[in-house]
Amino acid sequence: MTTPKIDTPETGITPGGTSGAFRDVLSKDHARRGKPPLHFVDMTPAQRIEKAAELGLPKFRVKQLANHYFGHFDVNAAEFTDFPAAKRDEAAAAFFPQLITEVTRQVADEGTTIKTLWKLFDGSLIESVLMRYPTRATLCISSQVGCGMGCPFCATGKLGLTRNMSTGEIVEQVRVAAKMMRDGEVAGGEGRLSNIVFMGMGEPMGNYNSVLSAVRQISAMPPEGFGISARNITVSTVGVVPGIKKLTAEGIPVRLAVSLHAPSDELRDELVPMNKRFNTTQVLDAAHDYWLASKRRVSIEYALMRGINDQAEHAQLLAKRLNHYGDDWAHVNPIPLNPIEGSKWTASKPEDEKQFLEILHRASITATLRDTRGQDIDGACGQLAAKER
């Protein structure tokens, strides 16, 4: 008996429950508007040259624009002194339409954590969080407006999915943050944006093409990209297995993070609805295959919830599931659950967190309790809800 072929859309998102138990949770505003304006980073090299020709510009001007954008984080063409004055406004309109507009900026952790609320071209709202540490600066970025995964303990998941974001909308979050670091707008003085995590709003594998295009341009060296090493980029997923497999085949050395949150299918079905489509065995198999192909440890994200998934038996089963593969392939990040308004889910007791970590360590599992930067401004993991203050 042959297994019927399941057609998976190019984006990697599931087809709305038509061939599996999972159904994407859509917001009431889903896909209600048109596409964002085409930005420089949305264009292929050939499209950039063609657009320049339409403006009467030779192709070497495209490289100048790329150098301003990726090398200097600059889109203010009025100040491009190496560019023909008569063409600056036209070039800005054609290549650098404003895709994200700052609505509010909230600061925490003595100025080292900054959460920005952005308004997109259609009025949609998304958030990004810039976090400065002693040895690095990490930007957590969004890849979708809302999220269709429906995890009940996550503020973003409760929004439903409105739409995918364009490559330009994703990359603009990075450009602005890189400029903020360079210009000393984050406590600690001038610095460099060093790490990118696709752990903001949305399921990155649900917007696969735009996310991968963004990854390539974030990691390419100027003037093709920002020069942030692919090894310092993390792409997360709740377990969209076709997306993990596609990422494995890309051969880009980004880090894969899997939001597991439970060691058994019975519990994960409740916490992560996508598990009804791709169960824990399928997800862990795909994640381990990523390790085999990339030799990059997979991050296992695990939000600790009081009395739900944080007891000794959960840690023991998690260790058993990970050690089943016989190699040191995973790094577990237990995360104290960040509270969201109106939720029944609460953070674990400190003693249970400690016990959970100790059990993993005794089983030779590498594990680090993740900090909760930005919690007081609803900027921590699972708290992004794009609310105007």
Coordinates of C-alpha atoms in Angstrom, one line a residue:
M1 CA 0.0 0.0 0.0
T2 CA 1.5 3.3 -1.0
T3 CA 1.1 6.5 1.1
P4 CA -0.8 9.2 -0.7
K5 CA 1.4 12.2 -1.6
I6 CA 0.6 15.4 0.4
D7 CA 1.1 18.6 -1.5
T8 CA 2.9 21.1 0.7
P9 CA 2.7 24.7 -0.5
E10 CA 6.0 26.4 -1.4
T11 CA 5.9 28.5 1.7
G12 CA 6.0 25.4 3.9
I13 CA 2.8 26.3 5.8
T14 CA 0.2 23.6 6.1
P15 CA -2.8 23.7 3.7
G16 CA -5.4 24.7 6.2
G17 CA -6.2 21.2 7.5
T18 CA -7.2 19.8 4.1
S19 CA -4.7 16.9 4.4
G20 CA -4.0 16.8 8.1
A21 CA -5.4 17.5 11.6
F22 CA -3.9 20.9 11.9
R23 CA -5.7 24.0 10.7
D24 CA -4.0 27.4 10.5
V25 CA -5.6 29.9 12.8
L26 CA -6.4 33.0 10.7
S27 CA -7.1 36.5 12.0
K28 CA -10.3 38.2 10.9
D29 CA -8.1 40.5 8.8
H30 CA -6.3 37.6 7.0
A31 CA -5.0 38.6 3.6
R32 CA -7.2 41.6 3.4
R33 CA -4.8 43.9 1.6
G34 CA -2.5 43.9 -1.3
K35 CA 1.3 43.3 -1.4
P36 CA 3.8 45.6 0.1
P37 CA 5.7 48.0 -2.3
L38 CA 8.6 46.3 -4.0
H39 CA 11.8 47.2 -2.2
F40 CA 15.5 47.0 -3.3
V41 CA 15.9 43.8 -1.3
D42 CA 12.8 42.2 -2.9
M43 CA 14.4 42.6 -6.4
T44 CA 16.8 40.2 -8.1
P45 CA 20.0 41.7 -9.4
A46 CA 18.5 41.7 -12.9
Q47 CA 15.4 43.5 -11.7
R48 CA 17.5 46.2 -10.0
I49 CA 19.4 46.9 -13.2
E50 CA 16.1 46.9 -15.2
K51 CA 14.6 49.4 -12.7
A52 CA 17.7 51.6 -12.9
A53 CA 17.5 51.6 -16.7
E54 CA 13.9 52.7 -16.5
L55 CA 15.2 55.7 -14.5
G56 CA 17.9 56.4 -17.1
L57 CA 20.6 55.1 -14.8
P58 CA 23.6 52.8 -15.7
K59 CA 23.9 49.6 -13.9
F60 CA 26.9 50.7 -11.8
R61 CA 24.4 53.0 -9.9
V62 CA 22.8 49.9 -8.6
K63 CA 26.0 48.9 -6.8
Q64 CA 26.2 52.4 -5.3
L65 CA 22.7 52.0 -4.0
A66 CA 23.5 48.6 -2.5
N67 CA 26.6 50.0 -0.8
H68 CA 24.5 52.8 0.8
Y69 CA 21.9 50.3 1.9
F70 CA 24.0 47.4 3.1
G71 CA 27.3 49.1 3.8
H72 CA 25.9 52.3 5.5
F73 CA 22.3 51.3 6.5
D74 CA 21.2 54.4 4.6
V75 CA 18.1 55.0 2.6
N76 CA 18.1 58.8 2.6
A77 CA 19.0 59.2 -1.1
A78 CA 18.8 63.0 -0.8
E79 CA 22.2 62.8 0.9
F80 CA 23.8 60.4 -1.5
T81 CA 26.6 62.8 -2.7
D82 CA 28.0 60.2 -5.1
F83 CA 24.6 60.0 -6.9
P84 CA 23.2 62.4 -9.6
A85 CA 21.3 65.0 -7.7
A86 CA 18.5 65.1 -10.3
K87 CA 17.9 61.3 -9.8
R88 CA 18.1 61.0 -6.0
D89 CA 14.3 61.4 -5.3
E90 CA 13.4 59.1 -8.1
A91 CA 15.8 56.5 -7.0
A92 CA 14.6 56.7 -3.4
A93 CA 11.0 56.2 -4.5
A94 CA 11.8 53.4 -6.8
F95 CA 14.2 51.4 -4.6
F96 CA 13.6 52.4 -1.0
P97 CA 9.8 52.8 -0.4
Q98 CA 9.1 53.1 3.4
L99 CA 7.9 49.7 4.5
I100 CA 8.0 50.0 8.2
T101 CA 7.3 53.1 10.3
E102 CA 8.1 53.3 14.0
V103 CA 5.0 53.7 16.2
T104 CA 6.5 53.3 19.7
R105 CA 9.8 52.4 21.2
Q106 CA 10.0 50.9 24.7
V107 CA 13.1 50.5 26.7
A108 CA 14.0 48.0 29.5
D109 CA 17.0 46.5 31.2
E110 CA 18.7 49.9 31.8
G111 CA 18.5 50.7 28.1
T112 CA 20.0 47.5 26.8
T113 CA 16.6 46.1 25.6
I114 CA 14.6 48.0 23.1
K115 CA 11.2 46.8 21.7
T116 CA 9.9 48.6 18.7
L117 CA 6.3 48.6 17.4
W118 CA 6.2 49.0 13.6
K119 CA 3.3 49.9 11.4
L120 CA 3.5 48.4 7.9
F121 CA 2.1 49.8 4.6
D122 CA -1.3 48.4 5.2
G123 CA -1.7 49.4 8.8
S124 CA -0.6 46.0 10.1
L125 CA 1.5 46.1 13.3
I126 CA 4.6 44.0 14.1
E127 CA 7.3 44.1 16.7
S128 CA 11.1 43.6 16.9
V129 CA 13.3 43.5 20.0
L130 CA 16.9 44.5 20.1
M131 CA 19.0 43.2 23.1
R132 CA 22.5 44.2 23.9
Y133 CA 24.7 41.8 25.9
P134 CA 28.3 42.2 27.0
T135 CA 29.7 40.3 24.0
R136 CA 27.0 40.6 21.4
A137 CA 23.9 42.4 20.2
T138 CA 20.9 40.3 19.2
L139 CA 17.8 41.3 17.2
C140 CA 14.6 39.3 17.4
I141 CA 12.6 39.9 14.3
S142 CA 9.2 39.1 13.0
S143 CA 8.4 37.3 9.7
Q144 CA 4.6 37.3 9.7
V145 CA 1.9 39.6 10.8
G146 CA 0.5 37.6 13.7
C147 CA 0.9 33.8 13.7
G148 CA -1.4 30.9 12.6
M149 CA 0.1 28.2 14.9
G150 CA -2.4 28.9 17.7
C151 CA -0.2 27.9 20.7
P152 CA -2.4 28.8 23.6
F153 CA 0.3 30.1 25.9
C154 CA 1.7 32.6 23.3
A155 CA 0.4 36.1 22.9
T156 CA 1.3 36.2 19.2
G157 CA -0.4 32.8 18.6
K158 CA -3.6 34.2 20.0
L159 CA -3.7 36.9 17.3
G160 CA -4.1 34.5 14.4
L161 CA -2.3 35.0 11.0
T162 CA -3.0 38.1 9.1
R163 CA -0.4 37.8 6.3
N164 CA 3.2 36.9 5.4
M165 CA 5.7 39.7 5.4
S166 CA 7.8 40.6 2.4
T167 CA 11.6 40.2 2.3
G168 CA 11.9 43.9 2.4
E169 CA 9.7 44.2 5.6
I170 CA 11.9 41.6 7.3
V171 CA 15.2 43.0 6.2
E172 CA 14.3 46.6 7.1
Q173 CA 14.0 45.5 10.8
V174 CA 17.6 44.5 10.6
R175 CA 18.8 47.6 8.8
V176 CA 17.3 49.9 11.4
A177 CA 18.7 47.9 14.3
A178 CA 22.1 47.8 12.7
K179 CA 22.0 51.6 12.3
M180 CA 20.9 52.0 15.9
M181 CA 23.8 50.0 17.2
R182 CA 26.3 51.8 15.0
D183 CA 25.0 55.3 16.0
G184 CA 25.1 54.4 19.7
E185 CA 21.3 54.6 20.3
V186 CA 21.5 51.5 22.6
A187 CA 22.9 51.9 26.1
G188 CA 26.6 51.0 26.0
G189 CA 27.7 53.3 23.2
E190 CA 28.5 52.6 19.6
G191 CA 28.5 48.9 18.6
R192 CA 27.6 46.3 16.0
L193 CA 24.6 44.2 15.5
S194 CA 26.0 40.6 15.6
N195 CA 23.1 38.1 15.9
I196 CA 19.6 37.7 14.4
V197 CA 16.9 35.4 15.7
F198 CA 13.7 34.7 13.8
M199 CA 11.8 34.4 17.0
G200 CA 9.5 37.4 16.8
M201 CA 6.0 37.3 15.5
G202 CA 5.1 34.5 13.1
E203 CA 6.2 31.0 12.1
P204 CA 9.3 31.5 9.9
M205 CA 8.7 28.2 8.0
G206 CA 5.3 29.5 7.1
N207 CA 6.9 32.3 5.1
Y208 CA 9.8 30.2 3.8
N209 CA 10.8 32.0 0.6
S210 CA 10.9 35.5 2.1
V211 CA 12.7 34.3 5.2
L212 CA 15.4 32.5 3.2
S213 CA 15.8 35.5 0.9
A214 CA 16.2 37.7 4.0
V215 CA 18.8 35.2 5.5
R216 CA 20.9 35.3 2.4
Q217 CA 21.0 39.1 2.3
I218 CA 21.6 39.5 6.0
S219 CA 24.5 37.1 5.8
A220 CA 26.1 38.1 2.5
M221 CA 29.1 40.5 2.7
P222 CA 28.5 44.2 1.7
P223 CA 27.5 45.4 -0.8
E224 CA 25.3 42.2 -1.3
G225 CA 24.3 42.1 2.4
F226 CA 24.9 43.2 5.9
G227 CA 27.8 40.7 6.6
I228 CA 26.2 39.2 9.7
S229 CA 27.5 35.6 9.7
A230 CA 24.9 32.9 8.9
R231 CA 26.3 31.1 12.0
N232 CA 24.9 34.0 14.1
I233 CA 21.4 33.7 12.6
T234 CA 18.8 31.4 14.2
V235 CA 15.6 30.3 12.4
S236 CA 13.0 28.9 14.6
T237 CA 9.9 26.7 14.0
V238 CA 7.2 25.0 16.0
G239 CA 7.9 21.9 13.9
V240 CA 6.9 22.5 10.2
V241 CA 8.7 19.4 9.0
P242 CA 8.7 20.3 5.2
G243 CA 10.3 23.6 6.1
I244 CA 13.0 22.0 8.2
K245 CA 13.8 19.6 5.4
K246 CA 14.0 22.4 2.9
L247 CA 16.3 24.4 5.2
T248 CA 18.5 21.3 5.6
A249 CA 18.9 21.1 1.8
E250 CA 19.9 24.7 1.5
G251 CA 23.3 24.1 3.1
I252 CA 23.3 27.5 4.9
P253 CA 24.9 27.2 8.3
V254 CA 22.2 29.0 10.3
R255 CA 21.2 27.6 13.6
L256 CA 17.8 25.7 13.7
A257 CA 15.7 26.2 16.8
V258 CA 12.7 23.9 17.4
S259 CA 10.0 25.1 19.9
L260 CA 9.2 21.7 21.4
H261 CA 7.7 22.6 24.8
A262 CA 6.7 19.0 25.5
P263 CA 8.4 15.5 25.3
S264 CA 5.3 13.5 24.5
D265 CA 2.6 13.7 21.7
E266 CA -0.2 13.6 24.2
L267 CA 1.0 16.8 26.0
R268 CA 2.3 18.5 22.9
D269 CA -1.0 18.1 21.1
E270 CA -2.4 20.4 23.7
L271 CA 0.4 22.9 23.8
V272 CA 1.4 23.0 20.1
P273 CA -1.5 22.3 17.8
M274 CA 0.9 21.8 14.9
N275 CA 1.9 18.5 16.6
K276 CA -1.3 17.0 15.3
R277 CA 0.1 17.5 11.8
F278 CA 3.8 16.7 12.5
N279 CA 4.3 14.7 15.7
T280 CA 7.3 14.8 18.0
T281 CA 9.0 11.8 16.3
Q282 CA 8.7 13.5 12.9
V283 CA 9.9 16.8 14.2
L284 CA 12.9 15.4 16.2
D285 CA 13.9 13.2 13.2
A286 CA 13.9 16.2 10.9
A287 CA 15.8 18.3 13.4
H288 CA 18.4 15.5 13.9
D289 CA 18.8 15.3 10.2
Y290 CA 19.6 19.0 10.2
W291 CA 22.4 18.4 12.7
L292 CA 23.8 15.5 10.6
A293 CA 23.8 17.7 7.5
S294 CA 25.1 20.9 9.1
K295 CA 27.0 19.7 12.2
R296 CA 25.3 22.7 13.9
R297 CA 23.7 21.8 17.2
V298 CA 19.9 22.3 17.1
S299 CA 18.4 24.5 19.8
I300 CA 15.4 22.8 21.6
E301 CA 13.2 25.6 23.0
Y302 CA 11.1 24.5 26.0
A303 CA 8.9 27.0 27.8
L304 CA 8.5 25.8 31.4
M305 CA 4.9 25.9 32.6
R306 CA 4.0 25.3 36.2
G307 CA 2.6 21.8 36.8
I308 CA 2.1 21.2 33.0
N309 CA 5.5 20.3 31.5
D310 CA 8.1 21.0 34.2
Q311 CA 8.1 18.0 36.4
A312 CA 10.9 15.4 36.8
E313 CA 9.1 12.9 34.5
H314 CA 9.0 15.5 31.7
A315 CA 12.7 16.2 32.0
Q316 CA 13.5 12.5 32.1
L317 CA 11.4 11.7 29.0
L318 CA 12.9 14.7 27.1
A319 CA 16.4 13.5 27.9
K320 CA 15.5 10.0 26.7
R321 CA 14.0 11.3 23.5
L322 CA 17.0 13.4 22.7
N323 CA 19.6 10.7 23.7
H324 CA 17.8 8.2 21.5
Y325 CA 19.8 9.5 18.6
G326 CA 23.1 8.7 20.3
D327 CA 25.1 11.9 19.6
D328 CA 25.4 15.3 21.2
W329 CA 23.2 17.0 18.7
A330 CA 20.9 19.2 20.7
H331 CA 21.1 22.2 23.1
V332 CA 18.0 22.6 25.3
N333 CA 16.9 26.1 26.2
P334 CA 14.4 25.8 29.0
I335 CA 12.6 29.2 29.1
P336 CA 10.7 30.4 32.2
L337 CA 7.2 31.0 30.7
N338 CA 6.6 34.7 30.2
P339 CA 3.1 35.7 31.4
I340 CA 0.5 37.0 29.0
E341 CA -2.7 38.8 29.8
G342 CA -5.6 36.6 30.7
S343 CA -3.7 33.3 30.4
K344 CA -4.1 30.3 32.7
W345 CA -0.5 29.3 32.0
T346 CA 2.1 30.4 34.6
A347 CA 5.9 30.2 35.1
S348 CA 7.4 27.2 36.9
K349 CA 8.6 27.4 40.4
P350 CA 12.3 28.1 40.7
E351 CA 12.9 24.7 42.4
D352 CA 11.2 22.9 39.5
E353 CA 13.3 24.9 37.0
K354 CA 16.5 23.9 38.9
Q355 CA 15.4 20.2 39.0
F356 CA 14.5 20.2 35.3
L357 CA 18.0 21.4 34.4
E358 CA 19.8 19.0 36.8
I359 CA 18.0 16.0 35.3
L360 CA 19.0 17.1 31.8
H361 CA 22.6 17.6 32.8
R362 CA 22.8 14.3 34.6
A363 CA 21.6 12.7 31.3
S364 CA 24.5 14.5 29.5
I365 CA 22.2 16.9 27.7
T366 CA 23.6 20.4 27.2
A367 CA 21.0 22.8 28.6
T368 CA 21.0 26.5 29.6
L369 CA 18.1 28.3 31.3
R370 CA 17.3 31.2 29.0
D371 CA 16.9 34.7 30.5
T372 CA 13.8 36.7 30.1
R373 CA 15.0 40.0 28.7
G374 CA 12.3 42.6 28.1
Q375 CA 9.6 40.9 30.2
D376 CA 8.5 44.2 31.8
I377 CA 7.7 45.7 28.4
D378 CA 6.1 42.5 27.0
G379 CA 9.2 42.0 24.8
A380 CA 10.2 38.6 26.0
C381 CA 9.5 35.2 24.2
G382 CA 5.8 34.6 23.7
Q383 CA 4.8 38.1 24.7
L384 CA 4.8 40.0 21.3
A385 CA 1.2 41.0 20.6
A386 CA 1.8 44.3 18.6
K387 CA -0.4 46.4 20.9
E388 CA -0.3 50.2 20.5
R389 CA 0.5 51.7 23.9

